[in-house]
Protein backbone atom coordinates (compact mmCIF):
# COMPACT_ATOMS: atom_id res chain seq x y z
CA UNK A 1 0.00 0.00 0.00
CA UNK A 2 1.36 3.42 -0.98
CA UNK A 3 1.78 6.04 1.69
CA UNK A 4 -0.85 8.75 1.98
CA UNK A 5 0.89 12.10 1.42
CA UNK A 6 -0.54 14.74 3.70
CA UNK A 7 -0.32 18.50 4.20
CA UNK A 8 -1.33 20.12 7.48
CA UNK A 9 -2.48 23.75 7.28
CA UNK A 10 -3.15 25.34 10.66
CA UNK A 11 -2.16 28.70 12.09
CA UNK A 12 -1.28 27.11 15.44
CA UNK A 13 2.22 25.61 15.63
CA UNK A 14 1.10 23.43 18.55
CA UNK A 15 -1.82 21.96 16.59
CA UNK A 16 0.39 21.32 13.54
CA UNK A 17 3.02 19.57 15.65
CA UNK A 18 0.39 17.55 17.52
CA UNK A 19 -1.30 16.38 14.32
CA UNK A 20 2.07 15.63 12.73
CA UNK A 21 3.15 13.58 15.73
CA UNK A 22 -0.13 11.68 15.87
CA UNK A 23 -0.34 10.99 12.13
CA UNK A 24 3.35 10.20 11.65
CA UNK A 25 3.01 7.23 13.98
CA UNK A 26 1.07 5.51 11.17
CA UNK A 27 3.52 4.03 8.65
CA UNK A 28 0.96 4.52 5.86
CA UNK A 29 0.87 8.32 6.35
CA UNK A 30 3.61 10.75 5.40
CA UNK A 31 3.32 14.42 6.36
CA UNK A 32 5.06 16.07 3.39
CA UNK A 33 4.43 19.72 4.26
CA UNK A 34 2.78 22.11 6.65
CA UNK A 35 1.50 25.65 6.37
CA UNK A 36 0.99 28.16 9.14
CA UNK A 37 -0.76 30.74 7.00
CA UNK A 38 -2.77 31.02 3.81
CA UNK A 39 0.24 32.42 1.92
CA UNK A 40 2.37 29.42 2.97
CA UNK A 41 -0.24 27.07 1.55
CA UNK A 42 -0.44 28.97 -1.75
CA UNK A 43 3.36 28.75 -2.14
CA UNK A 44 3.60 25.07 -1.23
CA UNK A 45 5.20 23.04 -4.02
CA UNK A 46 4.11 19.84 -2.27
CA UNK A 47 0.43 20.70 -2.81
CA UNK A 48 0.55 19.15 -6.27
CA UNK A 49 1.84 15.86 -4.80
CA UNK A 50 -0.42 15.60 -1.74
CA UNK A 51 -3.28 13.15 -1.38
CA UNK A 52 -4.90 14.87 1.60
CA UNK A 53 -5.03 18.42 2.96
CA UNK A 54 -6.02 18.89 6.61
CA UNK A 55 -6.89 22.56 6.92
CA UNK A 56 -7.87 24.71 9.89
CA UNK A 57 -11.02 26.39 8.74
CA UNK A 58 -11.47 29.64 10.64
CA UNK A 59 -12.69 33.05 9.69
CA UNK A 60 -9.35 34.61 10.65
CA UNK A 61 -6.73 32.58 8.79
CA UNK A 62 -7.71 29.92 6.24
CA UNK A 63 -10.80 30.58 4.18
CA UNK A 64 -12.99 28.66 1.69
CA UNK A 65 -10.98 29.99 -1.25
CA UNK A 66 -7.87 28.29 0.16
CA UNK A 67 -9.57 24.93 -0.35
CA UNK A 68 -10.73 26.01 -3.82
CA UNK A 69 -7.18 27.05 -4.73
CA UNK A 70 -5.82 23.72 -3.49
CA UNK A 71 -8.33 21.87 -5.65
CA UNK A 72 -7.34 23.95 -8.68
CA UNK A 73 -3.66 23.11 -8.13
CA UNK A 74 -4.41 19.43 -7.43
CA UNK A 75 -7.89 18.24 -8.49
CA UNK A 76 -7.29 14.83 -6.87
CA UNK A 77 -6.55 16.16 -3.38
CA UNK A 78 -9.02 15.39 -0.60
CA UNK A 79 -9.59 18.18 1.93
CA UNK A 80 -10.53 17.71 5.57
CA UNK A 81 -11.55 21.01 7.20
CA UNK A 82 -11.19 21.19 10.96
CA UNK A 83 -12.28 24.09 13.14
CA UNK A 84 -12.82 25.19 16.69
CA UNK A 85 -15.81 27.26 15.50
CA UNK A 86 -19.01 25.77 16.84
CA UNK A 87 -21.55 28.38 15.87
CA UNK A 88 -24.21 27.06 13.52
CA UNK A 89 -24.06 30.05 11.10
CA UNK A 90 -20.33 29.48 10.59
CA UNK A 91 -20.77 25.76 9.97
CA UNK A 92 -23.70 26.29 7.59
CA UNK A 93 -21.73 28.98 5.74
CA UNK A 94 -18.97 26.51 5.00
CA UNK A 95 -21.19 23.92 3.34
Coordinates of N, CA and C in Angstrom, one line a residue:
X1 N 0.8 -1.2 0.0 CA 0.0 0.0 0.0 C 0.9 1.2 0.0
X2 N 0.6 2.2 -0.9 CA 1.4 3.4 -1.0 C 1.0 4.3 0.2
X3 N 2.0 5.1 0.6 CA 1.8 6.0 1.7 C 0.8 7.2 1.3
X4 N 0.0 7.6 2.2 CA -0.8 8.8 2.0 C 0.0 10.0 2.3
X5 N 0.1 10.9 1.3 CA 0.9 12.1 1.4 C 0.0 13.2 1.9
X6 N 0.4 13.8 3.0 CA -0.5 14.7 3.7 C 0.1 16.1 3.9
X7 N -0.7 17.1 3.8 CA -0.3 18.5 4.2 C -1.2 19.0 5.3
X8 N -0.6 19.6 6.4 CA -1.3 20.1 7.5 C -1.2 21.6 7.4
X9 N -2.4 22.3 7.3 CA -2.5 23.8 7.3 C -3.3 24.2 8.5
X10 N -2.5 24.8 9.4 CA -3.1 25.3 10.7 C -2.3 26.5 11.2
X11 N -2.9 27.5 11.6 CA -2.2 28.7 12.1 C -1.4 28.4 13.4
X12 N -1.9 27.4 14.1 CA -1.3 27.1 15.4 C -0.1 26.1 15.3
X13 N 1.1 26.5 15.7 CA 2.2 25.6 15.6 C 2.0 24.4 16.5
X14 N 1.4 24.6 17.6 CA 1.1 23.4 18.5 C 0.2 22.4 17.9
X15 N -0.9 22.9 17.3 CA -1.8 22.0 16.6 C -1.1 21.2 15.4
X16 N -0.3 22.0 14.6 CA 0.4 21.3 13.5 C 1.3 20.2 14.1
X17 N 2.1 20.5 15.1 CA 3.0 19.6 15.6 C 2.3 18.4 16.2
X18 N 1.2 18.6 16.9 CA 0.4 17.5 17.5 C -0.2 16.6 16.5
X19 N -0.8 17.2 15.4 CA -1.3 16.4 14.3 C -0.2 15.6 13.6
X20 N 0.9 16.3 13.4 CA 2.1 15.6 12.7 C 2.6 14.5 13.6
X21 N 2.7 14.6 14.8 CA 3.1 13.6 15.7 C 2.2 12.4 15.7
X22 N 0.9 12.7 15.9 CA -0.1 11.7 15.9 C -0.2 10.9 14.5
X23 N -0.2 11.6 13.4 CA -0.3 11.0 12.1 C 0.9 10.3 11.7
X24 N 2.1 10.8 12.1 CA 3.3 10.2 11.6 C 3.6 8.8 12.3
X25 N 2.8 8.5 13.3 CA 3.0 7.2 14.0 C 2.4 6.1 13.1
X26 N 1.6 6.5 12.1 CA 1.1 5.5 11.2 C 2.0 5.4 10.0
X27 N 2.5 4.2 9.7 CA 3.5 4.0 8.6 C 2.9 4.3 7.3
X28 N 1.6 4.3 7.2 CA 1.0 4.5 5.9 C 0.7 6.0 5.6
X29 N 1.1 6.9 6.5 CA 0.9 8.3 6.3 C 2.2 9.0 6.4
X30 N 2.4 9.9 5.4 CA 3.6 10.7 5.4 C 3.2 12.2 5.3
X31 N 3.6 13.0 6.4 CA 3.3 14.4 6.4 C 4.4 15.1 5.5
X32 N 4.0 15.6 4.3 CA 5.1 16.1 3.4 C 5.3 17.6 3.5
X33 N 4.3 18.3 4.1 CA 4.4 19.7 4.3 C 3.5 20.2 5.3
X34 N 3.7 21.4 5.8 CA 2.8 22.1 6.6 C 2.8 23.6 6.3
X35 N 1.7 24.2 6.6 CA 1.5 25.6 6.4 C 0.9 26.3 7.6
X36 N 1.5 27.4 8.0 CA 1.0 28.2 9.1 C 0.1 29.3 8.8
X37 N 0.0 29.6 7.5 CA -0.8 30.7 7.0 C -1.2 30.5 5.6
X38 N -2.2 31.2 5.2 CA -2.8 31.0 3.8 C -1.7 31.2 2.7
X39 N -0.8 32.2 2.9 CA 0.2 32.4 1.9 C 1.2 31.2 1.8
X40 N 1.5 30.6 3.0 CA 2.4 29.4 3.0 C 1.8 28.3 2.1
X41 N 0.5 28.1 2.3 CA -0.2 27.1 1.6 C -0.2 27.3 0.1
X42 N -0.4 28.6 -0.3 CA -0.4 29.0 -1.7 C 0.9 28.7 -2.4
X43 N 2.0 28.9 -1.6 CA 3.4 28.8 -2.1 C 3.9 27.3 -2.1
X44 N 3.1 26.4 -1.5 CA 3.6 25.1 -1.2 C 3.7 24.3 -2.5
X45 N 5.0 23.9 -2.8 CA 5.2 23.0 -4.0 C 4.7 21.6 -3.8
X46 N 4.6 21.2 -2.6 CA 4.1 19.8 -2.3 C 2.6 19.7 -2.5
X47 N 1.9 20.8 -2.6 CA 0.4 20.7 -2.8 C 0.0 19.9 -4.0
X48 N 0.8 19.9 -5.1 CA 0.5 19.1 -6.3 C 0.8 17.7 -6.1
X49 N 1.5 17.3 -5.0 CA 1.8 15.9 -4.8 C 1.0 15.2 -3.7
X50 N 0.3 16.1 -2.9 CA -0.4 15.6 -1.7 C -1.7 14.9 -2.1
X51 N -2.0 13.9 -1.3 CA -3.3 13.2 -1.4 C -4.4 13.8 -0.5
X52 N -3.9 14.3 0.6 CA -4.9 14.9 1.6 C -4.4 16.2 2.2
X53 N -5.3 17.1 2.3 CA -5.0 18.4 3.0 C -5.9 18.5 4.2
X54 N -5.3 18.6 5.4 CA -6.0 18.9 6.6 C -5.8 20.4 6.9
X55 N -7.0 21.1 6.9 CA -6.9 22.6 6.9 C -7.8 23.1 8.1
X56 N -7.2 24.0 8.8 CA -7.9 24.7 9.9 C -8.8 25.7 9.2
X57 N -10.0 25.6 9.4 CA -11.0 26.4 8.7 C -11.6 27.4 9.7
X58 N -11.0 28.6 9.8 CA -11.5 29.6 10.6 C -11.7 30.9 9.8
X59 N -12.4 31.8 10.4 CA -12.7 33.1 9.7 C -11.5 33.9 9.7
X60 N -10.5 33.7 10.6 CA -9.4 34.6 10.6 C -8.2 34.2 9.8
X61 N -7.9 33.0 9.5 CA -6.7 32.6 8.8 C -7.0 31.9 7.5
X62 N -7.4 30.6 7.5 CA -7.7 29.9 6.2 C -9.2 30.1 5.9
X63 N -9.4 30.3 4.6 CA -10.8 30.6 4.2 C -11.2 29.6 3.1
X64 N -12.5 29.6 2.7 CA -13.0 28.7 1.7 C -12.2 28.7 0.4
X65 N -11.7 29.9 0.0 CA -11.0 30.0 -1.2 C -9.6 29.3 -1.2
X66 N -9.1 29.1 0.0 CA -7.9 28.3 0.2 C -8.1 26.8 -0.3
X67 N -9.2 26.3 0.1 CA -9.6 24.9 -0.4 C -9.8 24.9 -1.9
X68 N -10.5 25.9 -2.4 CA -10.7 26.0 -3.8 C -9.4 26.1 -4.6
X69 N -8.5 26.9 -4.1 CA -7.2 27.0 -4.7 C -6.4 25.7 -4.7
X70 N -6.5 25.0 -3.6 CA -5.8 23.7 -3.5 C -6.4 22.7 -4.5
X71 N -7.7 22.8 -4.7 CA -8.3 21.9 -5.7 C -8.0 22.2 -7.1
X72 N -7.8 23.5 -7.4 CA -7.3 24.0 -8.7 C -5.9 23.4 -9.0
X73 N -5.0 23.6 -8.0 CA -3.7 23.1 -8.1 C -3.6 21.6 -8.2
X74 N -4.5 20.9 -7.5 CA -4.4 19.4 -7.4 C -5.9 18.9 -7.3
X75 N -6.5 18.7 -8.5 CA -7.9 18.2 -8.5 C -8.1 16.9 -7.8
X76 N -7.1 16.1 -7.5 CA -7.3 14.8 -6.9 C -7.1 14.9 -5.4
X77 N -6.8 16.0 -4.8 CA -6.6 16.2 -3.4 C -7.9 16.1 -2.6
X78 N -7.9 15.4 -1.5 CA -9.0 15.4 -0.6 C -8.8 16.4 0.5
X79 N -9.8 17.2 0.9 CA -9.6 18.2 1.9 C -10.4 17.8 3.1
X80 N -9.8 17.9 4.3 CA -10.5 17.7 5.6 C -10.4 19.0 6.3
X81 N -11.5 19.7 6.5 CA -11.5 21.0 7.2 C -11.8 20.8 8.7
X82 N -11.0 21.3 9.5 CA -11.2 21.2 11.0 C -11.3 22.6 11.5
X83 N -12.1 22.7 12.6 CA -12.3 24.1 13.1 C -12.7 24.0 14.6
X84 N -12.3 25.1 15.3 CA -12.8 25.2 16.7 C -14.1 26.1 16.7
X85 N -14.6 26.5 15.6 CA -15.8 27.3 15.5 C -17.0 26.3 15.7
X86 N -17.9 26.6 16.6 CA -19.0 25.8 16.8 C -20.3 26.4 16.6
X87 N -20.3 27.7 16.1 CA -21.6 28.4 15.9 C -22.2 27.8 14.6
X88 N -23.5 27.6 14.7 CA -24.2 27.1 13.5 C -24.1 27.9 12.3
X89 N -24.2 29.2 12.3 CA -24.1 30.0 11.1 C -22.7 29.8 10.4
X90 N -21.6 29.7 11.2 CA -20.3 29.5 10.6 C -20.3 28.1 9.9
X91 N -20.8 27.1 10.5 CA -20.8 25.8 10.0 C -21.6 25.7 8.7
X92 N -22.8 26.3 8.8 CA -23.7 26.3 7.6 C -23.1 27.1 6.5
X93 N -22.4 28.2 6.8 CA -21.7 29.0 5.7 C -20.6 28.3 5.0
X94 N -20.1 27.3 5.6 CA -19.0 26.5 5.0 C -19.5 25.5 4.0
X95 N -20.7 25.0 4.2 CA -21.2 23.9 3.3 C -21.2 24.3 1.9

